[in-house]
Amino acid sequence: MWSTLQVSITSPVLLSVVYITERHNCQYPETILSVIRCIIHNFWTPKESNNITIKISPYKETVCFSVKPSRKTSGYTINVNRNIVDFKLFLVFVAGIVLYFYAKTLSQSPIFYYSSGTVLGVVMTSVFILLLVKRYIPKYSTFLALMVGCWFASVYGIYVLMEELQWLWYRNGIYILGYTLVVGFLSFAACYKHGPLVDGKSRTLLQWTLQLLSLVLIYAGVAAPQCACAVTLLLLCSPSLPYVLKILSYLKRRAKQCFTSKWPAVKHLTEEEYREQAEVETARGLEELRQACRQPNFPTWLAVSRLQDPKKFAAFVLGSSHLSPKEVSLHDAQYGPGGAFLEEQLFNPQADGLPAS
């Protein structure tokens, strides 16, 4: 994503690089975009120098150029180096990502408003002046045409100054510093006079402008156009990502309900669990019966008339056990250790359905 090819051309004499522009079709441009590309291509050509460096993306269209030294008999040296990671591209990409996510916060910050206005006034003076006199321009189309022209002129001026910055600072450093201070102060004063943005529409417009600038930085900070387009698409779709995740989660639950069995899973009880539940539920049922019989509306005489042992029932209602000592002894003799039922289960194979030997 951030690999570039760097072509360095050195010569003892002045030389220039001439691009072969058949691929741009600048002689007969077909669209407005082609015209803009040709204008940029013609303006952004390196001047004559002893050392020219060209950065080429290995994933974009083929770049063809020819080297023309000032003297035909002079030679020159071409070195081609591949940067696996171009840190300038990477920093531009990261700056674009950060600017996209913090565009809303920055558009509402007064500090960013004053600082960006001051920098805009210093770097792009013509654009800043045009924004100040916008109210005096009657037609919006005229303002838009002037804005596009000022932007191109400012960008081209910045490009030329960056090439000659070292020489200009060495020769005219005091003038550049004075220009920066004066224009910066005037720009800050103009921004302070207008005050920060308070209108919701103005803040939204500034947010969209910052996000558009961030997308441009992201596209310029990636060598492969396909990766840049993929990242741009993800960023544009990021606000709707929570809704997409909710829809996928809902579909996942529905699919799970459709493909799973509607019958609940059955778990068999062990012998110990069966005895524990039997004791607990029996005690609970007897207590509920005892409380029901104590209610005032319980038909006591009707129940007593149908019982064989009314005294035992009365004792049970008053809190005694529901089993008599005789019944307990008979149960132990029948089902307890050494009882007839246990002996029959142990010593009679036919009780388990097995053939006798």
PDB file of C-alpha atoms in Angstrom, residues 98-213:
ATOM      1  CA  VAL A  98      -7.497  10.908  11.810  1.00  0.00           C
ATOM      2  CA  LEU A  99      -8.943  13.961  10.049  1.00  0.00           C
ATOM      3  CA  TYR A 100     -11.966  11.971   8.834  1.00  0.00           C
ATOM      4  CA  PHE A 101     -12.956  10.713  12.294  1.00  0.00           C
ATOM      5  CA  TYR A 102     -12.253  14.028  14.061  1.00  0.00           C
ATOM      6  CA  ALA A 103     -13.845  16.262  11.412  1.00  0.00           C
ATOM      7  CA  LYS A 104     -16.982  16.830  13.479  1.00  0.00           C
ATOM      8  CA  THR A 105     -15.009  17.678  16.624  1.00  0.00           C
ATOM      9  CA  LEU A 106     -12.684  20.034  14.760  1.00  0.00           C
ATOM     10  CA  SER A 107     -15.576  21.811  13.020  1.00  0.00           C
ATOM     11  CA  GLN A 108     -16.982  22.736  16.453  1.00  0.00           C
ATOM     12  CA  SER A 109     -13.654  23.828  17.970  1.00  0.00           C
ATOM     13  CA  PRO A 110     -12.938  27.610  18.108  1.00  0.00           C
ATOM     14  CA  ILE A 111      -9.183  26.916  18.422  1.00  0.00           C
ATOM     15  CA  PHE A 112      -9.197  24.985  15.152  1.00  0.00           C
ATOM     16  CA  TYR A 113     -11.241  27.734  13.510  1.00  0.00           C
ATOM     17  CA  TYR A 114      -8.752  30.483  14.401  1.00  0.00           C
ATOM     18  CA  SER A 115      -5.634  28.416  13.710  1.00  0.00           C
ATOM     19  CA  SER A 116      -6.859  27.074  10.354  1.00  0.00           C
ATOM     20  CA  GLY A 117      -8.009  30.558   9.317  1.00  0.00           C
ATOM     21  CA  THR A 118      -4.582  31.995  10.146  1.00  0.00           C
ATOM     22  CA  VAL A 119      -2.761  29.229   8.246  1.00  0.00           C
ATOM     23  CA  LEU A 120      -5.122  29.622   5.283  1.00  0.00           C
ATOM     24  CA  GLY A 121      -4.444  33.351   5.196  1.00  0.00           C
ATOM     25  CA  VAL A 122      -0.674  32.800   5.176  1.00  0.00           C
ATOM     26  CA  VAL A 123      -0.498  29.877   2.759  1.00  0.00           C
ATOM     27  CA  MET A 124      -3.418  30.709   0.444  1.00  0.00           C
ATOM     28  CA  THR A 125      -3.842  34.450   0.697  1.00  0.00           C
ATOM     29  CA  SER A 126      -5.957  34.749  -2.453  1.00  0.00           C
ATOM     30  CA  VAL A 127      -8.446  32.112  -1.203  1.00  0.00           C
ATOM     31  CA  PHE A 128      -8.671  33.802   2.207  1.00  0.00           C
ATOM     32  CA  ILE A 129      -9.327  37.234   0.643  1.00  0.00           C
ATOM     33  CA  LEU A 130     -11.969  35.733  -1.645  1.00  0.00           C
ATOM     34  CA  LEU A 131     -13.770  34.244   1.366  1.00  0.00           C
ATOM     35  CA  LEU A 132     -13.748  37.634   3.081  1.00  0.00           C
ATOM     36  CA  VAL A 133     -15.292  39.454   0.082  1.00  0.00           C
ATOM     37  CA  LYS A 134     -17.810  36.698  -0.661  1.00  0.00           C
ATOM     38  CA  ARG A 135     -20.756  38.861   0.405  1.00  0.00           C
ATOM     39  CA  TYR A 136     -19.884  41.449  -2.232  1.00  0.00           C
ATOM     40  CA  ILE A 137     -19.985  38.947  -5.125  1.00  0.00           C
ATOM     41  CA  PRO A 138     -23.560  38.912  -6.488  1.00  0.00           C
ATOM     42  CA  LYS A 139     -23.573  35.583  -8.327  1.00  0.00           C
ATOM     43  CA  TYR A 140     -22.696  32.262  -6.770  1.00  0.00           C
ATOM     44  CA  SER A 141     -21.372  30.913 -10.092  1.00  0.00           C
ATOM     45  CA  THR A 142     -18.881  33.792 -10.293  1.00  0.00           C
ATOM     46  CA  PHE A 143     -17.707  33.106  -6.745  1.00  0.00           C
ATOM     47  CA  LEU A 144     -17.314  29.392  -7.508  1.00  0.00           C
ATOM     48  CA  ALA A 145     -15.258  30.092 -10.651  1.00  0.00           C
ATOM     49  CA  LEU A 146     -13.021  32.513  -8.749  1.00  0.00           C
ATOM     50  CA  MET A 147     -12.629  30.018  -5.915  1.00  0.00           C
ATOM     51  CA  VAL A 148     -11.481  27.254  -8.288  1.00  0.00           C
ATOM     52  CA  GLY A 149      -8.998  29.628  -9.948  1.00  0.00           C
ATOM     53  CA  CYS A 150      -7.648  30.840  -6.594  1.00  0.00           C
ATOM     54  CA  TRP A 151      -7.253  27.268  -5.372  1.00  0.00           C
ATOM     55  CA  PHE A 152      -5.269  26.200  -8.450  1.00  0.00           C
ATOM     56  CA  ALA A 153      -3.127  29.342  -8.314  1.00  0.00           C
ATOM     57  CA  SER A 154      -2.435  28.863  -4.604  1.00  0.00           C
ATOM     58  CA  VAL A 155      -1.562  25.183  -4.958  1.00  0.00           C
ATOM     59  CA  TYR A 156       0.766  25.934  -7.856  1.00  0.00           C
ATOM     60  CA  GLY A 157       2.385  28.758  -5.895  1.00  0.00           C
ATOM     61  CA  ILE A 158       2.946  26.428  -2.936  1.00  0.00           C
ATOM     62  CA  TYR A 159       4.494  23.858  -5.237  1.00  0.00           C
ATOM     63  CA  VAL A 160       6.908  26.398  -6.731  1.00  0.00           C
ATOM     64  CA  LEU A 161       7.818  27.783  -3.313  1.00  0.00           C
ATOM     65  CA  MET A 162       8.507  24.310  -1.951  1.00  0.00           C
ATOM     66  CA  GLU A 163      10.995  23.724  -4.775  1.00  0.00           C
ATOM     67  CA  GLU A 164      12.767  27.033  -4.189  1.00  0.00           C
ATOM     68  CA  LEU A 165      12.165  27.326  -0.440  1.00  0.00           C
ATOM     69  CA  GLN A 166      15.743  26.687   0.588  1.00  0.00           C
ATOM     70  CA  TRP A 167      17.114  29.284  -1.837  1.00  0.00           C
ATOM     71  CA  LEU A 168      14.420  31.842  -0.978  1.00  0.00           C
ATOM     72  CA  TRP A 169      14.957  31.412   2.763  1.00  0.00           C
ATOM     73  CA  TYR A 170      18.709  31.809   2.350  1.00  0.00           C
ATOM     74  CA  ARG A 171      18.373  34.992   0.273  1.00  0.00           C
ATOM     75  CA  ASN A 172      15.132  36.559   1.573  1.00  0.00           C
ATOM     76  CA  GLY A 173      14.505  34.913   4.938  1.00  0.00           C
ATOM     77  CA  ILE A 174      13.741  38.166   6.764  1.00  0.00           C
ATOM     78  CA  TYR A 175      11.134  39.164   4.183  1.00  0.00           C
ATOM     79  CA  ILE A 176       9.441  35.746   4.292  1.00  0.00           C
ATOM     80  CA  LEU A 177       9.311  35.893   8.089  1.00  0.00           C
ATOM     81  CA  GLY A 178       7.897  39.428   8.024  1.00  0.00           C
ATOM     82  CA  TYR A 179       5.259  38.460   5.435  1.00  0.00           C
ATOM     83  CA  THR A 180       4.241  35.455   7.525  1.00  0.00           C
ATOM     84  CA  LEU A 181       3.863  37.523  10.710  1.00  0.00           C
ATOM     85  CA  VAL A 182       1.935  40.382   9.090  1.00  0.00           C
ATOM     86  CA  VAL A 183      -0.417  38.231   7.022  1.00  0.00           C
ATOM     87  CA  GLY A 184      -0.887  35.809   9.913  1.00  0.00           C
ATOM     88  CA  PHE A 185      -1.848  38.647  12.272  1.00  0.00           C
ATOM     89  CA  LEU A 186      -4.283  40.126   9.729  1.00  0.00           C
ATOM     90  CA  SER A 187      -5.814  36.701   9.103  1.00  0.00           C
ATOM     91  CA  PHE A 188      -6.270  36.074  12.815  1.00  0.00           C
ATOM     92  CA  ALA A 189      -7.808  39.531  13.235  1.00  0.00           C
ATOM     93  CA  ALA A 190     -10.270  38.864  10.410  1.00  0.00           C
ATOM     94  CA  CYS A 191     -11.236  35.495  11.910  1.00  0.00           C
ATOM     95  CA  TYR A 192     -11.596  37.055  15.368  1.00  0.00           C
ATOM     96  CA  LYS A 193     -13.843  39.768  13.938  1.00  0.00           C
ATOM     97  CA  HIS A 194     -16.178  37.266  12.319  1.00  0.00           C
ATOM     98  CA  GLY A 195     -16.075  34.981  15.372  1.00  0.00           C
ATOM     99  CA  PRO A 196     -16.263  31.165  15.417  1.00  0.00           C
ATOM    100  CA  LEU A 197     -18.933  29.263  13.572  1.00  0.00           C
ATOM    101  CA  VAL A 198     -22.202  29.032  15.493  1.00  0.00           C
ATOM    102  CA  ASP A 199     -24.625  28.134  12.721  1.00  0.00           C
ATOM    103  CA  GLY A 200     -25.359  24.435  12.378  1.00  0.00           C
ATOM    104  CA  LYS A 201     -25.284  24.551   8.578  1.00  0.00           C
ATOM    105  CA  SER A 202     -21.881  26.276   8.556  1.00  0.00           C
ATOM    106  CA  ARG A 203     -20.443  23.688  10.938  1.00  0.00           C
ATOM    107  CA  THR A 204     -21.863  20.855   8.859  1.00  0.00           C
ATOM    108  CA  LEU A 205     -20.388  22.381   5.702  1.00  0.00           C
ATOM    109  CA  LEU A 206     -16.981  22.686   7.400  1.00  0.00           C
ATOM    110  CA  GLN A 207     -17.239  19.086   8.591  1.00  0.00           C
ATOM    111  CA  TRP A 208     -17.990  17.859   5.067  1.00  0.00           C
ATOM    112  CA  THR A 209     -15.116  19.930   3.697  1.00  0.00           C
ATOM    113  CA  LEU A 210     -12.707  18.412   6.209  1.00  0.00           C
ATOM    114  CA  GLN A 211     -13.956  14.909   5.441  1.00  0.00           C
ATOM    115  CA  LEU A 212     -13.564  15.532   1.700  1.00  0.00           C
ATOM    116  CA  LEU A 213     -10.016  16.775   2.347  1.00  0.00           C
TER     117      LEU A 213
END
